[in-house]
Amino acid sequence: MLRIENLNQYYGSSHILRDVELEVAAGSCACLMGRNGVGKTTLLQCVMGVLPARSGHIFLEGKDLLPLPVERRAALGIGYVPQGRQIFPLLTVRENMELSLPMRRDGLRSIPSFIFDFFPVLGEMLSRRGGVSGGQQQQLAIARALVLEPRLLILDEPTEGIQPNIVRDIAVAIRRLNAELGLTVLLVEQKVPFARRMADTYMIMDRGHIMAQG
């Protein structure tokens, strides 16, 4: 599904990603782990196109993503849930989700109903502002990515700053998406128990390089 080859990225003269190589198989749930500041978020941003890579290749089902802008990558089937969620607090829950509709490949202009099977609380909050609790914002951020009906879902620290009961709900939803819809998942996570529960495979990053995987 996703293959990264010899990927390099710099911030100024600092070499952040160093010949990164990794592969995420279709239908799997893979977890990228490592300490703060080792390049995990930078790697996800390069995959999504938020940051341009200096060199290397990123393939989605054989198609090289590097020449493509963010919106083209989304339209190819990548859903991205950034660290910090980036919900628009003055827009409603419905409006936050509708922001993804223009990037759908099939031109659908309504929120897919299956999303509320996985996050029923959002169906009860459609008219409320997006500035709700952290846990509900994370559910909304995932739902906004799912509006695209992606083939690959990328999540950057989905448990950060969230109460344990909502973490459990999010874990159940992600595993269901993976198992029932065959959605391929790549997540960055620092909590080992959550990673053990979620992932089929793991990669550990240190100093911008994948040091171990299995």
PDB file of N, CA, C and O in Angstrom, residues 43-102:
ATOM      1  N   LEU A  43       7.940  12.942   9.022  1.00  0.00           N
ATOM      2  CA  LEU A  43       7.731  11.865   8.058  1.00  0.00           C
ATOM      3  C   LEU A  43       6.279  11.838   7.582  1.00  0.00           C
ATOM      4  O   LEU A  43       6.012  11.750   6.373  1.00  0.00           O
ATOM      5  N   LEU A  44       5.322  11.931   8.507  1.00  0.00           N
ATOM      6  CA  LEU A  44       3.914  11.924   8.112  1.00  0.00           C
ATOM      7  C   LEU A  44       3.578  13.132   7.240  1.00  0.00           C
ATOM      8  O   LEU A  44       2.810  13.026   6.277  1.00  0.00           O
ATOM      9  N   GLN A  45       4.136  14.284   7.581  1.00  0.00           N
ATOM     10  CA  GLN A  45       3.868  15.486   6.787  1.00  0.00           C
ATOM     11  C   GLN A  45       4.447  15.362   5.381  1.00  0.00           C
ATOM     12  O   GLN A  45       3.863  15.884   4.424  1.00  0.00           O
ATOM     13  N   CYS A  46       5.572  14.671   5.242  1.00  0.00           N
ATOM     14  CA  CYS A  46       6.124  14.437   3.908  1.00  0.00           C
ATOM     15  C   CYS A  46       5.230  13.491   3.112  1.00  0.00           C
ATOM     16  O   CYS A  46       5.053  13.666   1.897  1.00  0.00           O
ATOM     17  N   VAL A  47       4.695  12.471   3.767  1.00  0.00           N
ATOM     18  CA  VAL A  47       3.791  11.555   3.080  1.00  0.00           C
ATOM     19  C   VAL A  47       2.563  12.305   2.580  1.00  0.00           C
ATOM     20  O   VAL A  47       2.119  12.113   1.435  1.00  0.00           O
ATOM     21  N   MET A  48       2.032  13.199   3.409  1.00  0.00           N
ATOM     22  CA  MET A  48       0.819  13.928   3.029  1.00  0.00           C
ATOM     23  C   MET A  48       1.104  15.076   2.077  1.00  0.00           C
ATOM     24  O   MET A  48       0.204  15.556   1.393  1.00  0.00           O
ATOM     25  N   GLY A  49       2.358  15.529   2.023  1.00  0.00           N
ATOM     26  CA  GLY A  49       2.700  16.643   1.144  1.00  0.00           C
ATOM     27  C   GLY A  49       2.669  17.993   1.823  1.00  0.00           C
ATOM     28  O   GLY A  49       2.848  19.023   1.167  1.00  0.00           O
ATOM     29  N   VAL A  50       2.450  18.003   3.136  1.00  0.00           N
ATOM     30  CA  VAL A  50       2.477  19.266   3.885  1.00  0.00           C
ATOM     31  C   VAL A  50       3.886  19.842   3.861  1.00  0.00           C
ATOM     32  O   VAL A  50       4.072  21.060   3.810  1.00  0.00           O
ATOM     33  N   LEU A  51       4.897  18.966   3.907  1.00  0.00           N
ATOM     34  CA  LEU A  51       6.298  19.357   3.740  1.00  0.00           C
ATOM     35  C   LEU A  51       6.855  18.684   2.498  1.00  0.00           C
ATOM     36  O   LEU A  51       6.571  17.507   2.259  1.00  0.00           O
ATOM     37  N   PRO A  52       7.638  19.388   1.708  1.00  0.00           N
ATOM     38  CA  PRO A  52       8.276  18.743   0.554  1.00  0.00           C
ATOM     39  C   PRO A  52       9.488  17.939   1.010  1.00  0.00           C
ATOM     40  O   PRO A  52      10.255  18.384   1.859  1.00  0.00           O
ATOM     41  N   ALA A  53       9.657  16.759   0.464  1.00  0.00           N
ATOM     42  CA  ALA A  53      10.846  15.958   0.771  1.00  0.00           C
ATOM     43  C   ALA A  53      12.013  16.440  -0.079  1.00  0.00           C
ATOM     44  O   ALA A  53      11.831  16.869  -1.223  1.00  0.00           O
ATOM     45  N   ARG A  54      13.212  16.383   0.484  1.00  0.00           N
ATOM     46  CA  ARG A  54      14.400  16.802  -0.258  1.00  0.00           C
ATOM     47  C   ARG A  54      14.773  15.765  -1.326  1.00  0.00           C
ATOM     48  O   ARG A  54      15.164  16.120  -2.446  1.00  0.00           O
ATOM     49  N   SER A  55      14.663  14.485  -0.966  1.00  0.00           N
ATOM     50  CA  SER A  55      14.981  13.429  -1.929  1.00  0.00           C
ATOM     51  C   SER A  55      14.318  12.139  -1.486  1.00  0.00           C
ATOM     52  O   SER A  55      13.869  12.004  -0.351  1.00  0.00           O
ATOM     53  N   GLY A  56      14.275  11.168  -2.392  1.00  0.00           N
ATOM     54  CA  GLY A  56      13.686   9.874  -2.103  1.00  0.00           C
ATOM     55  C   GLY A  56      12.368   9.680  -2.833  1.00  0.00           C
ATOM     56  O   GLY A  56      12.023  10.449  -3.748  1.00  0.00           O
ATOM     57  N   HIS A  57      11.624   8.665  -2.420  1.00  0.00           N
ATOM     58  CA  HIS A  57      10.357   8.341  -3.070  1.00  0.00           C
ATOM     59  C   HIS A  57       9.322   7.934  -2.041  1.00  0.00           C
ATOM     60  O   HIS A  57       9.656   7.304  -1.022  1.00  0.00           O
ATOM     61  N   ILE A  58       8.062   8.291  -2.318  1.00  0.00           N
ATOM     62  CA  ILE A  58       6.922   7.838  -1.524  1.00  0.00           C
ATOM     63  C   ILE A  58       5.904   7.284  -2.511  1.00  0.00           C
ATOM     64  O   ILE A  58       5.393   8.023  -3.358  1.00  0.00           O
ATOM     65  N   PHE A  59       5.620   6.005  -2.409  1.00  0.00           N
ATOM     66  CA  PHE A  59       4.700   5.356  -3.332  1.00  0.00           C
ATOM     67  C   PHE A  59       3.417   4.946  -2.612  1.00  0.00           C
ATOM     68  O   PHE A  59       3.468   4.355  -1.528  1.00  0.00           O
ATOM     69  N   LEU A  60       2.288   5.257  -3.214  1.00  0.00           N
ATOM     70  CA  LEU A  60       0.991   4.755  -2.766  1.00  0.00           C
ATOM     71  C   LEU A  60       0.461   3.836  -3.853  1.00  0.00           C
ATOM     72  O   LEU A  60       0.150   4.289  -4.949  1.00  0.00           O
ATOM     73  N   GLU A  61       0.439   2.539  -3.549  1.00  0.00           N
ATOM     74  CA  GLU A  61       0.030   1.528  -4.526  1.00  0.00           C
ATOM     75  C   GLU A  61       0.761   1.717  -5.855  1.00  0.00           C
ATOM     76  O   GLU A  61       0.173   1.677  -6.932  1.00  0.00           O
ATOM     77  N   GLY A  62       2.078   1.973  -5.745  1.00  0.00           N
ATOM     78  CA  GLY A  62       2.928   2.082  -6.922  1.00  0.00           C
ATOM     79  C   GLY A  62       3.024   3.452  -7.542  1.00  0.00           C
ATOM     80  O   GLY A  62       3.855   3.672  -8.421  1.00  0.00           O
ATOM     81  N   LYS A  63       2.195   4.405  -7.105  1.00  0.00           N
ATOM     82  CA  LYS A  63       2.223   5.756  -7.684  1.00  0.00           C
ATOM     83  C   LYS A  63       3.094   6.655  -6.824  1.00  0.00           C
ATOM     84  O   LYS A  63       2.884   6.765  -5.616  1.00  0.00           O
ATOM     85  N   ASP A  64       4.060   7.325  -7.442  1.00  0.00           N
ATOM     86  CA  ASP A  64       4.969   8.208  -6.716  1.00  0.00           C
ATOM     87  C   ASP A  64       4.226   9.492  -6.336  1.00  0.00           C
ATOM     88  O   ASP A  64       3.726  10.218  -7.199  1.00  0.00           O
ATOM     89  N   LEU A  65       4.168   9.766  -5.035  1.00  0.00           N
ATOM     90  CA  LEU A  65       3.413  10.909  -4.541  1.00  0.00           C
ATOM     91  C   LEU A  65       4.192  12.221  -4.567  1.00  0.00           C
ATOM     92  O   LEU A  65       3.581  13.294  -4.496  1.00  0.00           O
ATOM     93  N   LEU A  66       5.513  12.173  -4.645  1.00  0.00           N
ATOM     94  CA  LEU A  66       6.307  13.390  -4.436  1.00  0.00           C
ATOM     95  C   LEU A  66       5.939  14.545  -5.366  1.00  0.00           C
ATOM     96  O   LEU A  66       5.966  15.702  -4.943  1.00  0.00           O
ATOM     97  N   PRO A  67       5.594  14.310  -6.633  1.00  0.00           N
ATOM     98  CA  PRO A  67       5.241  15.457  -7.475  1.00  0.00           C
ATOM     99  C   PRO A  67       3.859  16.044  -7.187  1.00  0.00           C
ATOM    100  O   PRO A  67       3.525  17.095  -7.741  1.00  0.00           O
ATOM    101  N   LEU A  68       3.062  15.397  -6.333  1.00  0.00           N
ATOM    102  CA  LEU A  68       1.653  15.764  -6.189  1.00  0.00           C
ATOM    103  C   LEU A  68       1.429  16.685  -4.999  1.00  0.00           C
ATOM    104  O   LEU A  68       2.020  16.504  -3.931  1.00  0.00           O
ATOM    105  N   PRO A  69       0.541  17.691  -5.124  1.00  0.00           N
ATOM    106  CA  PRO A  69       0.187  18.548  -3.988  1.00  0.00           C
ATOM    107  C   PRO A  69      -0.705  17.802  -2.999  1.00  0.00           C
ATOM    108  O   PRO A  69      -1.201  16.704  -3.277  1.00  0.00           O
ATOM    109  N   VAL A  70      -0.932  18.423  -1.842  1.00  0.00           N
ATOM    110  CA  VAL A  70      -1.700  17.795  -0.765  1.00  0.00           C
ATOM    111  C   VAL A  70      -3.061  17.328  -1.246  1.00  0.00           C
ATOM    112  O   VAL A  70      -3.476  16.186  -0.973  1.00  0.00           O
ATOM    113  N   GLU A  71      -3.788  18.188  -1.956  1.00  0.00           N
ATOM    114  CA  GLU A  71      -5.157  17.839  -2.333  1.00  0.00           C
ATOM    115  C   GLU A  71      -5.213  16.653  -3.287  1.00  0.00           C
ATOM    116  O   GLU A  71      -6.155  15.851  -3.238  1.00  0.00           O
ATOM    117  N   ARG A  72      -4.192  16.504  -4.149  1.00  0.00           N
ATOM    118  CA  ARG A  72      -4.154  15.344  -5.038  1.00  0.00           C
ATOM    119  C   ARG A  72      -3.900  14.067  -4.246  1.00  0.00           C
ATOM    120  O   ARG A  72      -4.446  13.003  -4.559  1.00  0.00           O
ATOM    121  N   ARG A  73      -3.061  14.158  -3.235  1.00  0.00           N
ATOM    122  CA  ARG A  73      -2.787  12.977  -2.406  1.00  0.00           C
ATOM    123  C   ARG A  73      -4.035  12.567  -1.632  1.00  0.00           C
ATOM    124  O   ARG A  73      -4.331  11.376  -1.504  1.00  0.00           O
ATOM    125  N   ALA A  74      -4.767  13.555  -1.133  1.00  0.00           N
ATOM    126  CA  ALA A  74      -6.025  13.244  -0.449  1.00  0.00           C
ATOM    127  C   ALA A  74      -7.004  12.576  -1.403  1.00  0.00           C
ATOM    128  O   ALA A  74      -7.663  11.588  -1.057  1.00  0.00           O
ATOM    129  N   ALA A  75      -7.095  13.092  -2.607  1.00  0.00           N
ATOM    130  CA  ALA A  75      -8.024  12.538  -3.593  1.00  0.00           C
ATOM    131  C   ALA A  75      -7.644  11.118  -4.003  1.00  0.00           C
ATOM    132  O   ALA A  75      -8.510  10.339  -4.420  1.00  0.00           O
ATOM    133  N   LEU A  76      -6.363  10.772  -3.870  1.00  0.00           N
ATOM    134  CA  LEU A  76      -5.926   9.406  -4.182  1.00  0.00           C
ATOM    135  C   LEU A  76      -6.298   8.417  -3.084  1.00  0.00           C
ATOM    136  O   LEU A  76      -6.162   7.206  -3.266  1.00  0.00           O
ATOM    137  N   GLY A  77      -6.731   8.948  -1.931  1.00  0.00           N
ATOM    138  CA  GLY A  77      -7.202   8.043  -0.885  1.00  0.00           C
ATOM    139  C   GLY A  77      -6.396   8.053   0.394  1.00  0.00           C
ATOM    140  O   GLY A  77      -6.368   7.053   1.111  1.00  0.00           O
ATOM    141  N   ILE A  78      -5.763   9.190   0.735  1.00  0.00           N
ATOM    142  CA  ILE A  78      -5.048   9.309   2.006  1.00  0.00           C
ATOM    143  C   ILE A  78      -5.830  10.235   2.928  1.00  0.00           C
ATOM    144  O   ILE A  78      -6.076  11.391   2.595  1.00  0.00           O
ATOM    145  N   GLY A  79      -6.227   9.716   4.073  1.00  0.00           N
ATOM    146  CA  GLY A  79      -6.844  10.525   5.115  1.00  0.00           C
ATOM    147  C   GLY A  79      -5.814  10.829   6.190  1.00  0.00           C
ATOM    148  O   GLY A  79      -5.120   9.919   6.660  1.00  0.00           O
ATOM    149  N   TYR A  80      -5.704  12.096   6.589  1.00  0.00           N
ATOM    150  CA  TYR A  80      -4.639  12.534   7.499  1.00  0.00           C
ATOM    151  C   TYR A  80      -5.253  13.197   8.725  1.00  0.00           C
ATOM    152  O   TYR A  80      -6.032  14.144   8.599  1.00  0.00           O
ATOM    153  N   VAL A  81      -4.900  12.684   9.906  1.00  0.00           N
ATOM    154  CA  VAL A  81      -5.339  13.277  11.170  1.00  0.00           C
ATOM    155  C   VAL A  81      -4.097  13.838  11.854  1.00  0.00           C
ATOM    156  O   VAL A  81      -3.296  13.097  12.423  1.00  0.00           O
ATOM    157  N   PRO A  82      -3.891  15.161  11.811  1.00  0.00           N
ATOM    158  CA  PRO A  82      -2.630  15.737  12.296  1.00  0.00           C
ATOM    159  C   PRO A  82      -2.562  15.769  13.816  1.00  0.00           C
ATOM    160  O   PRO A  82      -3.576  15.703  14.516  1.00  0.00           O
ATOM    161  N   GLN A  83      -1.348  15.886  14.307  1.00  0.00           N
ATOM    162  CA  GLN A  83      -1.156  16.089  15.742  1.00  0.00           C
ATOM    163  C   GLN A  83      -1.796  17.410  16.140  1.00  0.00           C
ATOM    164  O   GLN A  83      -1.652  18.418  15.459  1.00  0.00           O
ATOM    165  N   GLY A  84      -2.519  17.405  17.259  1.00  0.00           N
ATOM    166  CA  GLY A  84      -3.209  18.616  17.686  1.00  0.00           C
ATOM    167  C   GLY A  84      -4.582  18.794  17.075  1.00  0.00           C
ATOM    168  O   GLY A  84      -5.283  19.751  17.365  1.00  0.00           O
ATOM    169  N   ARG A  85      -4.957  17.897  16.165  1.00  0.00           N
ATOM    170  CA  ARG A  85      -6.306  17.775  15.604  1.00  0.00           C
ATOM    171  C   ARG A  85      -6.678  18.861  14.603  1.00  0.00           C
ATOM    172  O   ARG A  85      -7.311  18.606  13.603  1.00  0.00           O
ATOM    173  N   GLN A  86      -6.340  20.138  14.882  1.00  0.00           N
ATOM    174  CA  GLN A  86      -6.584  21.251  13.951  1.00  0.00           C
ATOM    175  C   GLN A  86      -8.052  21.346  13.533  1.00  0.00           C
ATOM    176  O   GLN A  86      -8.377  21.524  12.355  1.00  0.00           O
ATOM    177  N   ILE A  87      -8.916  21.239  14.506  1.00  0.00           N
ATOM    178  CA  ILE A  87     -10.348  21.472  14.299  1.00  0.00           C
ATOM    179  C   ILE A  87     -10.615  22.975  14.272  1.00  0.00           C
ATOM    180  O   ILE A  87      -9.989  23.750  14.997  1.00  0.00           O
ATOM    181  N   PHE A  88     -11.553  23.406  13.431  1.00  0.00           N
ATOM    182  CA  PHE A  88     -11.958  24.814  13.391  1.00  0.00           C
ATOM    183  C   PHE A  88     -13.034  25.031  14.446  1.00  0.00           C
ATOM    184  O   PHE A  88     -14.182  24.599  14.268  1.00  0.00           O
ATOM    185  N   PRO A  89     -12.713  25.706  15.566  1.00  0.00           N
ATOM    186  CA  PRO A  89     -13.642  25.761  16.699  1.00  0.00           C
ATOM    187  C   PRO A  89     -14.912  26.578  16.444  1.00  0.00           C
ATOM    188  O   PRO A  89     -15.925  26.353  17.107  1.00  0.00           O
ATOM    189  N   LEU A  90     -14.862  27.513  15.497  1.00  0.00           N
ATOM    190  CA  LEU A  90     -16.041  28.343  15.244  1.00  0.00           C
ATOM    191  C   LEU A  90     -16.968  27.742  14.196  1.00  0.00           C
ATOM    192  O   LEU A  90     -18.082  28.237  14.000  1.00  0.00           O
ATOM    193  N   LEU A  91     -16.509  26.689  13.519  1.00  0.00           N
ATOM    194  CA  LEU A  91     -17.385  25.956  12.605  1.00  0.00           C
ATOM    195  C   LEU A  91     -18.102  24.853  13.370  1.00  0.00           C
ATOM    196  O   LEU A  91     -17.613  24.369  14.391  1.00  0.00           O
ATOM    197  N   THR A  92     -19.251  24.443  12.884  1.00  0.00           N
ATOM    198  CA  THR A  92     -19.967  23.348  13.532  1.00  0.00           C
ATOM    199  C   THR A  92     -19.281  22.016  13.238  1.00  0.00           C
ATOM    200  O   THR A  92     -18.410  21.918  12.357  1.00  0.00           O
ATOM    201  N   VAL A  93     -19.710  21.002  13.973  1.00  0.00           N
ATOM    202  CA  VAL A  93     -19.206  19.649  13.724  1.00  0.00           C
ATOM    203  C   VAL A  93     -19.473  19.253  12.275  1.00  0.00           C
ATOM    204  O   VAL A  93     -18.606  18.719  11.583  1.00  0.00           O
ATOM    205  N   ARG A  94     -20.678  19.529  11.799  1.00  0.00           N
ATOM    206  CA  ARG A  94     -21.018  19.208  10.410  1.00  0.00           C
ATOM    207  C   ARG A  94     -20.115  19.959   9.437  1.00  0.00           C
ATOM    208  O   ARG A  94     -19.584  19.373   8.485  1.00  0.00           O
ATOM    209  N   GLU A  95     -19.908  21.251   9.675  1.00  0.00           N
ATOM    210  CA  GLU A  95     -19.100  22.056   8.752  1.00  0.00           C
ATOM    211  C   GLU A  95     -17.648  21.597   8.739  1.00  0.00           C
ATOM    212  O   GLU A  95     -17.000  21.606   7.682  1.00  0.00           O
ATOM    213  N   ASN A  96     -17.114  21.185   9.898  1.00  0.00           N
ATOM    214  CA  ASN A  96     -15.754  20.664   9.933  1.00  0.00           C
ATOM    215  C   ASN A  96     -15.619  19.431   9.059  1.00  0.00           C
ATOM    216  O   ASN A  96     -14.639  19.279   8.327  1.00  0.00           O
ATOM    217  N   MET A  97     -16.605  18.542   9.117  1.00  0.00           N
ATOM    218  CA  MET A  97     -16.542  17.332   8.294  1.00  0.00           C
ATOM    219  C   MET A  97     -16.744  17.655   6.817  1.00  0.00           C
ATOM    220  O   MET A  97     -16.114  17.042   5.948  1.00  0.00           O
ATOM    221  N   GLU A  98     -17.598  18.612   6.522  1.00  0.00           N
ATOM    222  CA  GLU A  98     -17.880  18.957   5.130  1.00  0.00           C
ATOM    223  C   GLU A  98     -16.679  19.559   4.413  1.00  0.00           C
ATOM    224  O   GLU A  98     -16.647  19.573   3.171  1.00  0.00           O
ATOM    225  N   LEU A  99     -15.675  20.024   5.169  1.00  0.00           N
ATOM    226  CA  LEU A  99     -14.481  20.589   4.541  1.00  0.00           C
ATOM    227  C   LEU A  99     -13.757  19.577   3.652  1.00  0.00           C
ATOM    228  O   LEU A  99     -13.038  19.955   2.726  1.00  0.00           O
ATOM    229  N   SER A 100     -13.923  18.281   3.946  1.00  0.00           N
ATOM    230  CA  SER A 100     -13.240  17.252   3.161  1.00  0.00           C
ATOM    231  C   SER A 100     -13.994  16.866   1.893  1.00  0.00           C
ATOM    232  O   SER A 100     -13.420  16.202   1.018  1.00  0.00           O
ATOM    233  N   LEU A 101     -15.250  17.247   1.775  1.00  0.00           N
ATOM    234  CA  LEU A 101     -16.059  16.777   0.649  1.00  0.00           C
ATOM    235  C   LEU A 101     -15.507  17.166  -0.726  1.00  0.00           C
ATOM    236  O   LEU A 101     -15.567  16.358  -1.654  1.00  0.00           O
ATOM    237  N   PRO A 102     -14.965  18.379  -0.920  1.00  0.00           N
ATOM    238  CA  PRO A 102     -14.469  18.725  -2.261  1.00  0.00           C
ATOM    239  C   PRO A 102     -13.343  17.823  -2.757  1.00  0.00           C
ATOM    240  O   PRO A 102     -13.065  17.798  -3.959  1.00  0.00           O
TER     241      PRO A 102
END
